[in-house]
Structures are given as structure tokens and as C-alpha cells.
Short mmCIF file of C-alpha atoms in Angstrom, two decimals:
data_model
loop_
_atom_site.label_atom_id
_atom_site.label_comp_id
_atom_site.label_asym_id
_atom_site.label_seq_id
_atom_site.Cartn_x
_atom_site.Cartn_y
_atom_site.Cartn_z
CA UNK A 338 0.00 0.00 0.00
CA UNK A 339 2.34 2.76 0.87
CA UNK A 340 4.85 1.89 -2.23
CA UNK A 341 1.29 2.93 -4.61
CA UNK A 342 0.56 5.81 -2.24
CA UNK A 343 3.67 7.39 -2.07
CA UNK A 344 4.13 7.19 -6.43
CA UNK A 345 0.49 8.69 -6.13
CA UNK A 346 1.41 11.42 -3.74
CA UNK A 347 4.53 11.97 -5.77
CA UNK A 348 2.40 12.56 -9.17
CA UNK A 349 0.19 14.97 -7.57
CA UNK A 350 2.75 17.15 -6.10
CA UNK A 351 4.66 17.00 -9.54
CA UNK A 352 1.33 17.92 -11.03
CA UNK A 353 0.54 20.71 -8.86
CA UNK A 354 3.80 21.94 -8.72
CA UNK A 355 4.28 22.36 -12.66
CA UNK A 356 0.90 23.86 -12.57
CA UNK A 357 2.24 27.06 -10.24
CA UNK A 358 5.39 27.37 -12.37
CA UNK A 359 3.58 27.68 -15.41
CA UNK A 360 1.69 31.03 -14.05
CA UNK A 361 4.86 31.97 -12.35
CA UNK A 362 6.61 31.28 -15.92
CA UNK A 363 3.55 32.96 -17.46
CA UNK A 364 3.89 35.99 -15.35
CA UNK A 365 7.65 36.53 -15.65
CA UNK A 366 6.88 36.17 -20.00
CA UNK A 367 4.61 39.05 -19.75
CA UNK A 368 6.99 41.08 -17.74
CA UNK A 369 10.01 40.14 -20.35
CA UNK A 370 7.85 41.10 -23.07
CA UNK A 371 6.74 44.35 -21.91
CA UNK A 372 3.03 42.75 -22.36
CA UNK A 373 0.89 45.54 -19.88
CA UNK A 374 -1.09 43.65 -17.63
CA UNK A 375 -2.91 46.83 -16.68
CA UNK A 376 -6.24 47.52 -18.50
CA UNK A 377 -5.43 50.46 -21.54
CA UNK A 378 -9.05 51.30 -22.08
CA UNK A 379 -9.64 55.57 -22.13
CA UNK A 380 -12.96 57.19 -20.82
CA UNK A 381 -12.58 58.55 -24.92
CA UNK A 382 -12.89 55.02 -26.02
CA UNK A 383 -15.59 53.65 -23.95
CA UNK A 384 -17.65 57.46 -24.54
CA UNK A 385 -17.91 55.83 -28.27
CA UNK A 386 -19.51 53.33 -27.59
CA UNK A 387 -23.14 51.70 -27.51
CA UNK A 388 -24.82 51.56 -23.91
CA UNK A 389 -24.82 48.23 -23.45
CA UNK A 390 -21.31 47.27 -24.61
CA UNK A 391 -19.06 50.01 -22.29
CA UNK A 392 -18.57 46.77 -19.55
CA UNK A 393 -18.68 44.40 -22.09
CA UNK A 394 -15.12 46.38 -23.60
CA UNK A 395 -13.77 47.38 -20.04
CA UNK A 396 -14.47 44.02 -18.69
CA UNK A 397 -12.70 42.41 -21.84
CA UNK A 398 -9.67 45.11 -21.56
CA UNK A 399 -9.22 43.81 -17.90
CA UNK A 400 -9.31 40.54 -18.45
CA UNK A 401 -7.18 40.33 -21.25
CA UNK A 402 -4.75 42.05 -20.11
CA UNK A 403 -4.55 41.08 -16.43
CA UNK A 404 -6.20 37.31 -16.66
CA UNK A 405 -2.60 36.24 -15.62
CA UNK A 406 -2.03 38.58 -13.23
CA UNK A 407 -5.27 37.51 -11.26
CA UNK A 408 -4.79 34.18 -11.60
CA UNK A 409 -1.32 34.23 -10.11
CA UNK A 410 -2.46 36.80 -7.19
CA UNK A 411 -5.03 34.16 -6.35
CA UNK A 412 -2.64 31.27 -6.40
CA UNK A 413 -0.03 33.14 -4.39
CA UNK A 414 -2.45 34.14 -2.05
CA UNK A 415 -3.37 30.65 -1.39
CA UNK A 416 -0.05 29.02 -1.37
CA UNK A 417 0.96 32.00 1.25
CA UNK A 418 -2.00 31.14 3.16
CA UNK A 419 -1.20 27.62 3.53
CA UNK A 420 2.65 27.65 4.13
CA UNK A 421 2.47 30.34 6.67
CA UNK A 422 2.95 28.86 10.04
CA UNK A 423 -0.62 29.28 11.94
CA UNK A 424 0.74 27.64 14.84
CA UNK A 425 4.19 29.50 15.68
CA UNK A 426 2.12 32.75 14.89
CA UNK A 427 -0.31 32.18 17.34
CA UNK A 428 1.82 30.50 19.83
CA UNK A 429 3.98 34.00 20.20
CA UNK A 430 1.35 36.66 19.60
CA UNK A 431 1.07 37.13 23.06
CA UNK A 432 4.65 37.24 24.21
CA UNK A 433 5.25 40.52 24.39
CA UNK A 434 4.41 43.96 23.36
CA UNK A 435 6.73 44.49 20.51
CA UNK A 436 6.43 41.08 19.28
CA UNK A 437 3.36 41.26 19.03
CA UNK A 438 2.86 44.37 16.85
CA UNK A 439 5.97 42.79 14.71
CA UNK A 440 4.13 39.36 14.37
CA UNK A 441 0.84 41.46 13.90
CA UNK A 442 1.58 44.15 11.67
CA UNK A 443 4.45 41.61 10.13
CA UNK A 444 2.34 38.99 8.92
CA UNK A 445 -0.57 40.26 8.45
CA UNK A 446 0.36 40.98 4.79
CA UNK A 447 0.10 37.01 4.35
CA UNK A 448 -2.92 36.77 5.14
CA UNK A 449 -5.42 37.21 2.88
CA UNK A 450 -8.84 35.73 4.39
CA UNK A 451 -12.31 35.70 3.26
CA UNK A 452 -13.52 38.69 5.19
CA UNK A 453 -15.52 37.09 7.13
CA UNK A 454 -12.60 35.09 9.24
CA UNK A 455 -11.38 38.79 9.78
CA UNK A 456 -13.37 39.44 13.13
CA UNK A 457 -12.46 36.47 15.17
CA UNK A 458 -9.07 36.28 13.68
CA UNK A 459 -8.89 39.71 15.55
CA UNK A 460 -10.88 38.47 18.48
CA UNK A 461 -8.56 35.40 18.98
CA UNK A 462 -5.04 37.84 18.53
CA UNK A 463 -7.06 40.03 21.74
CA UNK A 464 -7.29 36.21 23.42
CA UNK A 465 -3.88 35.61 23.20
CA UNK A 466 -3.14 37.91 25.63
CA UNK A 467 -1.19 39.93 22.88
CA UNK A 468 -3.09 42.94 23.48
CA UNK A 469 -5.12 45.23 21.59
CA UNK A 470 -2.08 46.96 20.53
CA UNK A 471 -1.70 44.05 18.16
CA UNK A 472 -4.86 43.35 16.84
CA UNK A 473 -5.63 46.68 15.92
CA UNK A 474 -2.38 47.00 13.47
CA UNK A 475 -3.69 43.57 12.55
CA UNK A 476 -7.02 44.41 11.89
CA UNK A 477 -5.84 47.51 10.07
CA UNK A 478 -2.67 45.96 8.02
CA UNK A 479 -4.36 42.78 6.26
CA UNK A 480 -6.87 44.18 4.48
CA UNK A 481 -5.09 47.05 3.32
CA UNK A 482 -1.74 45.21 2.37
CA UNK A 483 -2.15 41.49 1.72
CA UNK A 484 -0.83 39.66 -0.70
CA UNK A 485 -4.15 39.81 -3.15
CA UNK A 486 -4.50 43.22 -2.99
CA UNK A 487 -0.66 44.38 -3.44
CA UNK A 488 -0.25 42.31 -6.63
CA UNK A 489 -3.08 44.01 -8.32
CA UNK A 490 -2.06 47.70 -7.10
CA UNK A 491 0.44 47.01 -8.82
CA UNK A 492 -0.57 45.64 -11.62
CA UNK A 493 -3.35 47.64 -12.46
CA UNK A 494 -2.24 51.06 -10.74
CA UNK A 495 1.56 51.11 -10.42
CA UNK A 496 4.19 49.75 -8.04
CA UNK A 497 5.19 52.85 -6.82
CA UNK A 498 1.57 53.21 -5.47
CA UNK A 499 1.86 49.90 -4.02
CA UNK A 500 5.00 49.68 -2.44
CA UNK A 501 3.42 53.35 -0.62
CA UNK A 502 0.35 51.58 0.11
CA UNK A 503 2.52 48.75 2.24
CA UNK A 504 4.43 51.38 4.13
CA UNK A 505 1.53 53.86 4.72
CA UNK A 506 -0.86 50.79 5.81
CA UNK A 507 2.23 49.61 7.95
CA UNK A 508 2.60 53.27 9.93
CA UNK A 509 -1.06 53.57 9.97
CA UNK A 510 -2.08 50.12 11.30
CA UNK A 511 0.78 50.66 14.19
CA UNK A 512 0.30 53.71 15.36
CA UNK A 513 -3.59 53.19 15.41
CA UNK A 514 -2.93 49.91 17.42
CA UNK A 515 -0.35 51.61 19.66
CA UNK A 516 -2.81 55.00 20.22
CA UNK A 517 -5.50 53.01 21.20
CA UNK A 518 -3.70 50.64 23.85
CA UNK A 519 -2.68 53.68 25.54
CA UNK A 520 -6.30 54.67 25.87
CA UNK A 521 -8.31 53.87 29.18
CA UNK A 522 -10.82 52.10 27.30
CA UNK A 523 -8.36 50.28 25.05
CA UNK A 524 -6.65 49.08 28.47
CA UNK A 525 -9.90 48.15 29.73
CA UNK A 526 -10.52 45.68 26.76
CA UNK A 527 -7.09 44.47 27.15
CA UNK A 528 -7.53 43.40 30.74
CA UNK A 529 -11.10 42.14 30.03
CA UNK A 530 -9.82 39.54 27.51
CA UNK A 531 -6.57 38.30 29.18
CA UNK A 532 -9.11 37.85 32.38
CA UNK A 533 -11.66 35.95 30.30
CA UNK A 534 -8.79 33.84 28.18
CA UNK A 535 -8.15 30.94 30.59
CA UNK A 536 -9.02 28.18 27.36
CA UNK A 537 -10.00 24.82 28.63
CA UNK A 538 -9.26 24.15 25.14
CA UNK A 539 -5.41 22.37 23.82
CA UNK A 540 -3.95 22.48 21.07
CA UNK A 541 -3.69 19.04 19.09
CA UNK A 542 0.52 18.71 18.70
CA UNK A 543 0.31 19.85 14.83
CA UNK A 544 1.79 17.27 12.83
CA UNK A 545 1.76 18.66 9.06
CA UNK A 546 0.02 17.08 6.52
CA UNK A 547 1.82 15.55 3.64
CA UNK A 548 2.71 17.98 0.77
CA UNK A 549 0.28 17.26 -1.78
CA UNK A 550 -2.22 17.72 0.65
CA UNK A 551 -1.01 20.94 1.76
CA UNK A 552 -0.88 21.94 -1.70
CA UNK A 553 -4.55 21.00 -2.86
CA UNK A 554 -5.51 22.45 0.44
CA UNK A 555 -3.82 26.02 -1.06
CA UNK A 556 -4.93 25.93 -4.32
CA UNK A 557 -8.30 25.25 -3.30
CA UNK A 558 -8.05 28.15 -1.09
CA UNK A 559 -7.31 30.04 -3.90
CA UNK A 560 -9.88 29.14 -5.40
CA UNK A 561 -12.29 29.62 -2.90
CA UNK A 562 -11.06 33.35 -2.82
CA UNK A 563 -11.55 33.53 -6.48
CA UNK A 564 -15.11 32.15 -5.63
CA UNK A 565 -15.75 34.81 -3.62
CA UNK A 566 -14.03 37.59 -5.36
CA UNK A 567 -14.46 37.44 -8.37
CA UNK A 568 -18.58 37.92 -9.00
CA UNK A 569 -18.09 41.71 -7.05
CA UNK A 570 -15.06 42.23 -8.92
CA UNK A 571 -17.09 41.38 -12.33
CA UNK A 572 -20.03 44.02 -11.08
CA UNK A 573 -17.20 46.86 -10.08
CA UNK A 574 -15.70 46.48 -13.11
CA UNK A 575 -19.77 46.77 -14.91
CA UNK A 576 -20.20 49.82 -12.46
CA UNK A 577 -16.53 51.64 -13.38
CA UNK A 578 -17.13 51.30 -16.56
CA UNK A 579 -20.14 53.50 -16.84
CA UNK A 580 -18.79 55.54 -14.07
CA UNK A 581 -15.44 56.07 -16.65
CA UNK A 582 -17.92 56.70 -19.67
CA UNK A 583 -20.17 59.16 -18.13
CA UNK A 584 -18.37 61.08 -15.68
CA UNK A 585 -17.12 64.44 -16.24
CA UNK A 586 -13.68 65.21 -16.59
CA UNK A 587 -14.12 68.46 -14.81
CA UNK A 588 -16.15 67.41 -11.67
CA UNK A 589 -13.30 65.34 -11.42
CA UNK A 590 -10.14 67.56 -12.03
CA UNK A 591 -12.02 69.84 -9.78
CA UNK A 592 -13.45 68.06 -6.33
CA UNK A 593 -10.27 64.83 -6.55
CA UNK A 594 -6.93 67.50 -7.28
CA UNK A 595 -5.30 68.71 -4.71
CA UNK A 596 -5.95 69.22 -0.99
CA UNK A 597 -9.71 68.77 -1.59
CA UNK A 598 -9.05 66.21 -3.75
CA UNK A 599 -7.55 64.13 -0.74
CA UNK A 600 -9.89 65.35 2.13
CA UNK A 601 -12.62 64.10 -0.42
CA UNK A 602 -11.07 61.33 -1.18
CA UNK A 603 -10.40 60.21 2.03
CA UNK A 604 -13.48 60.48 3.07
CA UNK A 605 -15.58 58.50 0.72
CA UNK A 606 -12.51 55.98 0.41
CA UNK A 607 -12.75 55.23 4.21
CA UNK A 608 -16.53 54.55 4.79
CA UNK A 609 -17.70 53.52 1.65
CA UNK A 610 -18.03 50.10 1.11
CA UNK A 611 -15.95 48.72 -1.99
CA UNK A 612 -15.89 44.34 -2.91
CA UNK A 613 -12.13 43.27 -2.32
CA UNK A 614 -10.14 44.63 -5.30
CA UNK A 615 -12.83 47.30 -6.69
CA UNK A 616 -11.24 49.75 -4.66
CA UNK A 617 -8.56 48.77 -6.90
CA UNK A 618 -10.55 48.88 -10.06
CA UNK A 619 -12.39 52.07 -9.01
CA UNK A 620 -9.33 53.85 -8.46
CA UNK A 621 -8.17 53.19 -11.69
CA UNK A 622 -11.11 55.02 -13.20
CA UNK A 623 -11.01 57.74 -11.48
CA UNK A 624 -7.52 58.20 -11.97
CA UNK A 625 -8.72 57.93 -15.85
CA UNK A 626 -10.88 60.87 -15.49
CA UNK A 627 -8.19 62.85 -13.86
CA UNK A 628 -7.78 62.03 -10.18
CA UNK A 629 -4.72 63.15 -8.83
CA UNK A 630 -2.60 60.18 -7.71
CA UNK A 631 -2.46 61.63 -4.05
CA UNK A 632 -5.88 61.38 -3.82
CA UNK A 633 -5.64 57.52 -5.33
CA UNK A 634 -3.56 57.16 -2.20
CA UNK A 635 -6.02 58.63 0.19
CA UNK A 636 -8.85 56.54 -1.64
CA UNK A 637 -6.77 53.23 -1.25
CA UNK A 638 -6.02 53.72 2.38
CA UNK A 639 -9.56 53.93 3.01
CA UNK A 640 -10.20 50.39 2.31
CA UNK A 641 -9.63 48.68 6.17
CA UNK A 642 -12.19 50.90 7.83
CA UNK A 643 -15.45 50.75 5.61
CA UNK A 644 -18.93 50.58 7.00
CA UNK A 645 -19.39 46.72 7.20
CA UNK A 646 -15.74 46.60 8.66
CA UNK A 647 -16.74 48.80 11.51
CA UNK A 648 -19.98 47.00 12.63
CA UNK A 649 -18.20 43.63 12.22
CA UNK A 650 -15.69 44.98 14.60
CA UNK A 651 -18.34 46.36 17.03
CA UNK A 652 -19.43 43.30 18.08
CA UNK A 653 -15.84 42.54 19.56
CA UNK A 654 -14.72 45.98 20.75
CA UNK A 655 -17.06 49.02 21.70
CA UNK A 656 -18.36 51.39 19.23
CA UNK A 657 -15.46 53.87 20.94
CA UNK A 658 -12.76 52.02 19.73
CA UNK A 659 -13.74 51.19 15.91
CA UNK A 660 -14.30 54.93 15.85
CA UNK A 661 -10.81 55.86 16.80
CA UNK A 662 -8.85 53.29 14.73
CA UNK A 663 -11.35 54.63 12.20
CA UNK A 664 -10.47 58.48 12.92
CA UNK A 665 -6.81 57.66 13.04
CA UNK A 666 -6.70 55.55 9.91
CA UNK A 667 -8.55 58.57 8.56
CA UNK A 668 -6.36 61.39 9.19
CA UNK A 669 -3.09 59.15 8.10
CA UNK A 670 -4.72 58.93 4.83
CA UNK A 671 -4.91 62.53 4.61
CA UNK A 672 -1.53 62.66 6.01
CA UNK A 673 0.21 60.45 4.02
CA UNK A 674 -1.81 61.76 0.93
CA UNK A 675 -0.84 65.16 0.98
CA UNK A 676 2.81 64.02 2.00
CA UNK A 677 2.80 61.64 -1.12
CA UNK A 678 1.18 64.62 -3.51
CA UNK A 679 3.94 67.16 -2.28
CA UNK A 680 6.95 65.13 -2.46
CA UNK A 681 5.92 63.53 -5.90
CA UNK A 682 3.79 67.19 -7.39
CA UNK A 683 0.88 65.46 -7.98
CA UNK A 684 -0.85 67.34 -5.40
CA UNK B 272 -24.38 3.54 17.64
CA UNK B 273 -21.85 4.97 20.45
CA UNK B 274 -22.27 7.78 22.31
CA UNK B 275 -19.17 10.32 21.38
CA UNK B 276 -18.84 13.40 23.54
CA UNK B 277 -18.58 17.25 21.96
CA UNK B 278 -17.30 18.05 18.51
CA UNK B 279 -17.26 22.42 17.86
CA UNK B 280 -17.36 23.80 14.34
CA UNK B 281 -16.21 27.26 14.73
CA UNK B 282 -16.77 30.02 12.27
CA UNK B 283 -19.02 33.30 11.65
CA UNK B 284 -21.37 31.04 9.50
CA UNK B 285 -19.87 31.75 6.02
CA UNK B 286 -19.79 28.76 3.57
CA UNK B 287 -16.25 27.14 4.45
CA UNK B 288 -17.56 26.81 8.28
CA UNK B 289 -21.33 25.42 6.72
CA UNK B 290 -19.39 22.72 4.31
CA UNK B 291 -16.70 22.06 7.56
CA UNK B 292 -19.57 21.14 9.63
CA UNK B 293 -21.43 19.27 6.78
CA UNK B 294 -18.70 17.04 6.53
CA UNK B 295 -18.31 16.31 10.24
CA UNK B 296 -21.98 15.31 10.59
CA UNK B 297 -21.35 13.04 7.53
CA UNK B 298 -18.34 11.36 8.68
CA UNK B 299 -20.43 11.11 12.36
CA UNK B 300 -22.75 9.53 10.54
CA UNK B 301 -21.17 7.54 8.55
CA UNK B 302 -18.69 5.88 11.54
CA UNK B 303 -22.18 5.67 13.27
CA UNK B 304 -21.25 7.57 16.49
CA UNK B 305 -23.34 10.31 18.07
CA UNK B 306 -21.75 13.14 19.37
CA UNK B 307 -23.26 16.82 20.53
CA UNK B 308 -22.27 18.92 17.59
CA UNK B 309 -21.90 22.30 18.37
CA UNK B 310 -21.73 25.59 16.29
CA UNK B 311 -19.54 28.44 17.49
CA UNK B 312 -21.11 31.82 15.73
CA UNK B 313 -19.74 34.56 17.88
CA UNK B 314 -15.99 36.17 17.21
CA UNK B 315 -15.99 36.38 21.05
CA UNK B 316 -16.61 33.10 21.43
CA UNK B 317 -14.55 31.78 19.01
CA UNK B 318 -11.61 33.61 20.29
CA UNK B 319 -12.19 32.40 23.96
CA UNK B 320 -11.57 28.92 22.30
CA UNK B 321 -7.92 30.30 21.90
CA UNK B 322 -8.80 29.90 18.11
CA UNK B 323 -7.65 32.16 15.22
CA UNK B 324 -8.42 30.87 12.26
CA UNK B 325 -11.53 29.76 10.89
CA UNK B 326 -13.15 27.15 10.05
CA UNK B 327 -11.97 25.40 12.85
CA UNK B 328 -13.20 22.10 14.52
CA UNK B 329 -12.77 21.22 18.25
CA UNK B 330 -13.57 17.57 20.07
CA UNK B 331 -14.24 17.31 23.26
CA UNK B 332 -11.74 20.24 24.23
CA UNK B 333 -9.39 19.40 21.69
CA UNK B 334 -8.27 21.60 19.10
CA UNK B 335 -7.94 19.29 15.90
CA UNK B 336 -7.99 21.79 12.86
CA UNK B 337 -8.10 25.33 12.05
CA UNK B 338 -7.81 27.42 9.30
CA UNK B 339 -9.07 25.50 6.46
CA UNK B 340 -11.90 23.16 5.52
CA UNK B 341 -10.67 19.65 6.52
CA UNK B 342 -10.81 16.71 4.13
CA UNK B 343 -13.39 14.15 4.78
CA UNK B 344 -10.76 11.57 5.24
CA UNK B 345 -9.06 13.38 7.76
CA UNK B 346 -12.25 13.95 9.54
CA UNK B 347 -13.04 10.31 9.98
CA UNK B 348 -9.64 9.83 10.91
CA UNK B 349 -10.47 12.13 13.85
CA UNK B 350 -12.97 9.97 15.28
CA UNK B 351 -12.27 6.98 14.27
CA UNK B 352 -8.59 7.61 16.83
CA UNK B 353 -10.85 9.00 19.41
CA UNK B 354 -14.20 6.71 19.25
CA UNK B 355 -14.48 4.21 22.47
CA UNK B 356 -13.42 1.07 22.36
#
């Protein structure tokens, strides 16, 4: 039996592992050959067109452009997923203060999760006694800067933007956590949870699970998040692309340049719900139509403290907190936006 | 049919926990053991567990898997090493 098993096991992983070096492969060719996996598609092009074709063209522009760049984003993002080690990470959250904003903040990036698994993942990091410090840059830091959503700022905006968006989400998501833990109330949740941790519950010694089944176990992941991106990405894209079509030039150049640009900005980047990626997507267009690209970076920041976000949240931590991570995340978008838009003049 | 003890599925309720537990009650089912089989909805809750990734499935105080939807062999595996004698 285990002669058959092991050839078996040996296949798949083969199999699997020729699969995510041909997209790797794939990706790299594009790169080589200067192919642009970023949608070219102008507002002037899709103003030409018939009604009912404008997402048909911007859909097809994305897509053929950037089918390889989603597909490997979702790939990564589930091999990353899988391969990080879930055990060590939660083993040390709670040893310390600064290892746990380094863990938190640190790894976070890796984890791109299905938005619901957000809340208690931030529950269980305030169980592990590391503080709310911690699970606030967490809770920040993921959504803004995981692997998913990095790939395709770059991509599809540039990697400028996205290398900006990792180290503004990173100053953001720790200082937020770090503001709030110095709070009364933010101590008082602290306490609270370390009181209420004692878990009758152990944790199974983990022995890993043979490669191949790690590796199905990713790419379905990846999957899965494709799943459950994808459809809202499809109806963003529908959305953008009359948005792109139909919106003036001026009311943009006018209310998204400058400071006002990246106050407004800001603003409707941070509440407003956007689908993983559209805020991606959205950006774009608006950047088509003459945003300025410190207001993209305002916008972008925005993403970790939408609507749905908050309430989620609330039902872990009182209103008083979600509204200060949400203030703070706020005014380092503005920060950071006008910073960006002065030192690059595109204020 | 033997009498089991607790098996938790723990997750806010979106599809990965629903097919998690779905396969637990299957492979339950299948070994022909009853067992109290508990859903965990609440972050809070989940958390106090000491778990941080879901889906995650806990028997009888035991935490067996988290983070991803288990395979239905594994599953049976579960019980079948824990199921009295």
C-alpha cells in the first residue's frame, strides 16, 4: 500500500507543482515582453460606444490584459496562506508587546482571508493575551496590504503606489494599534480579555500534513477566494465602466486635485463600502478621469475601515474604539496623501 | 451507535464553516457515532476557544484543525482515533 501511495502522492505534487510554475513562468513572459497587464481602455474610447457594450469592452480590456495577473495573485495568495505557520504565529502573539505588533503588523500581509474570518481572527489575537495593541495594526494591516490586494495595485495602478500603500498601511495600522492601547478604554478591553482567556481548550501537537495535501488544500483556497471575489469584482468592473464613460472630466479635475481632492477622497474611500479589489478597479477610473494620484492614495487607504468593517468589529470591541482606529486611519490617509502629492507634485 | 462526547465547528457562518460542519456530521454519521455537535457563531466566542483561524473544529476540548476546511478523510480519521473502544 504505501509503495502505490507514495508514487500517487509523488504525481500529484509533480502535477501541482508544474501547474504554479507555469503562471509563475507565465507571469515573468509578460513582464520580459513588456506585455501591460494593466487595463489600456480611455474614458474617450468607452464614450464611443453603444450603452450596453461600455462593460462588455472594459471588462474584456481587464481581463485580457490582467487574466494572468489575477490568476497568479489568487494562487499566491493561497499558497501563502497555507505555508504560513498558523501555529508559531499564534503560539507568540502574546509574548510581548513588541512582538506582538511585529508578528501582527508583520504577517498580516500574508494573510489574505475571506472577510468574514477577519473578526475572530482579531478576536482570537485580543485572546492571546497579545493585546489590543496588536490586533488593531492587525485588523488595520491585512486588508489594506495582503498579498491579493498588493499584486493588483500594482498591476493595475503602479508599483510605486503599491510599495506606498505597504508602508503607509504599515505606519497607519501601528500607530492606530499603539494609540488606542494607551487609551483607558483600550486598556480596559485588554484586561477584560486576558481575564476571560483561561481556554479549557489544547492544542492538538500539529503534525503537518503531507505535501500534496497541503498543496490542494492552497490551491483550493485560492480558489475559494476567487469564488468569492471574483462575482463583485465582475459588477465593479460593470459599475466603473459606466462611471469612466459618463463622468465628467471636470467634476473630477475639480473636487479629486489637490488638498480637496484628498480630504474628499479620504473620506468616501474610508466609509464607503468597496468588494475586495474594486477599490482597486475604481481607483483606476477615477484616476482615468483625472484624479490626482495623491488622492488615489487617500482613496486606497480607506479600504480597512469601511462601514461593514466597523460593525463587524463592534461586536468585539465598543463602538469607541472602531471609531478611533477609524479616525486615526482617517487622518493618516490625509496625512500620508498630501505628503505623497507634495513630495511627488501630484498634489 | 456509540455515544461520542462534543465536537465544535467554529466560524461566523460563512460557507467554508457550513461545508466544515457538513462534513463532520457526515463522517459522524457515517462511523455511526453520536456526538453533541456544536456551532460556534460569535468572534468572542470563538476567540475564547484560543482559536484564530476559521473554520476550525474542536472535540471534546481538543483543538484538531483550524484554518481550512478539513478533508473528509481526515475527519473520519479524527474519530475513528478517538471513538471508544
Amino acid at each position: 500500500m504505501c509503495a502505490m501511495q507514495e508514487r500517487i502522492r509523488r504525481l500529484r505534487i509533480a502535477l501541482m507543482l508544474t501547474f504554479v510554475a507555469l503562471v509563475i513562468a507565465s507571469l515573468i513572459y509578460s513582464r520580459i515582453m513588456a506585455y501591460s497587464l494593466a487595463p489600456t481602455i480611455q474614458p474617450a474610447h468607452l464614450q464611443g460606444l453603444p450603452l450596453w457594450m461600455i462593460p462588455l469592452a472594459y471588462i474584456w480590456d481587464y481581463l485580457s490584459h490582467g487574466w494572468i495577473c489575477l490568476l497568479f495573485a489568487f494562487v499566491a495568495a493561497g499558497l501563502v496562506y497555507e505555508f504560513m505557520p498558523k501555529s508559531f504565529i499564534a503560539k507568540h502573539m502574546g509574548s510581548g508587546k513588541v512582538q506582538g505588533y511585529a508578528l501582527a503588523a508583520g504577517f498580516a500581509p500574508f494573510f489574505t482571508v475571506c472577510s468574514c474570518t477577519m473578526v475572530p481572527l482579531f478576536a482570537g489575537i485580543l485572546y492571546t493575551g497579545a493585546g489590543i495593541g496588536p490586533a488593531i495594526s492587525f485588523l488595520l494591516m491585512a486588508p489594506a496590504a495582503n498579498v491579493l490586494t498588493i499584486l493588483l495595485t500594482g498591476e493595475i495602478l503602479s508599483w510605486e503606489i503599491a510599495g506606498i500603500r505597504i508602508i503607509a498601511s504599515l505606519v497607519t495600522a501601528v500607530a492606530a494599534g499603539f494609540i488606542i492601547s494607551k487609551t483607558p478604554w483600550g486598556k480596559r478591553i485588554e484586561v477584560e480579555h486576558r481575564l476571560n482567556s483561561g481556554t479549557t481548550t489544547t492544542n492538538l501537537g500539529i503534525v503537518k500534513p503531507p505535501l500534496d495535501e497541503r498543496l490542494t488544500s492552497a490551491l483550493k483556497f485560492g480558489g475559494f477566494l476567487g469564488k468569492q471575489i471574483l462575482p463583485f469584482f465582475f459588477l465593479g468592473l460593470v459599475v466603473v465602466s459606466y462611471l469612466e464613460a459618463f463622468l465628467p472630466e471636470e467634476i473630477v479635475a475639480t473636487y479629486l486635485t489637490g488638498v480637496g481632492g484628498v480630504l474628499l477622497a479620504s473620506v468616501i474611500g474610508g466609509p464607503l463600502y468597496t468588494p475586495t479589489l474594486v477599490e482597486i478597479v475604481l481607483g483606476r477610473g477615477l484616476m482615468n478621469l483625472g484624479m490626482s494620484s495623491a488622492a488615489l492614495l487617500s482613496w486606497l487607504m480607506g479600504q480597512p475601515y469601511d462601514i461593514p468593517n466597523m460593525i463587524a468589529t463592534s461586536r468585539v470591541v465598543k463602538w469607541k474604539v472602531v471609531l478611533n482606529y477609524a479616525l486615526i486611519a482617517w487622518f493618516f490617509s490625509v496625512l500620508f496623501g498630501l505628503a505623497y502629492g507634495l513630495v511627488s507634485g501630484s498634489l | 451507535m456509540k455515544m461520542f462526547g462534543t465536537v465544535k465547528v467554529l466560524g461566523p457562518g460563512c460557507p467554508r464553516c457550513q461545508e466544515t460542519k457538513r462534513r463532520v456530521m457526515n463522517a459522524l454519521s457515517e462511523l455511526q457515532l453520536i456526538a453533541e455537535v456544536q456551532e460556534v457563531k460569535d468572534p468572542k466566542e470563538i476567540a475564547r476557544h484560543g482559536v484564530l483561524f476559521t473554520p476550525a473544529v474542536i472535540i471534546n476540548n481538543e483543538i484538531v484543525s483550524q484554518g481550512k476546511i478539513p478533508e473528509y478523510e481526515e475527519v473520519k480519521k479524527w474519530f475513528l482515533e478517538r471513538a471508544p473502544k
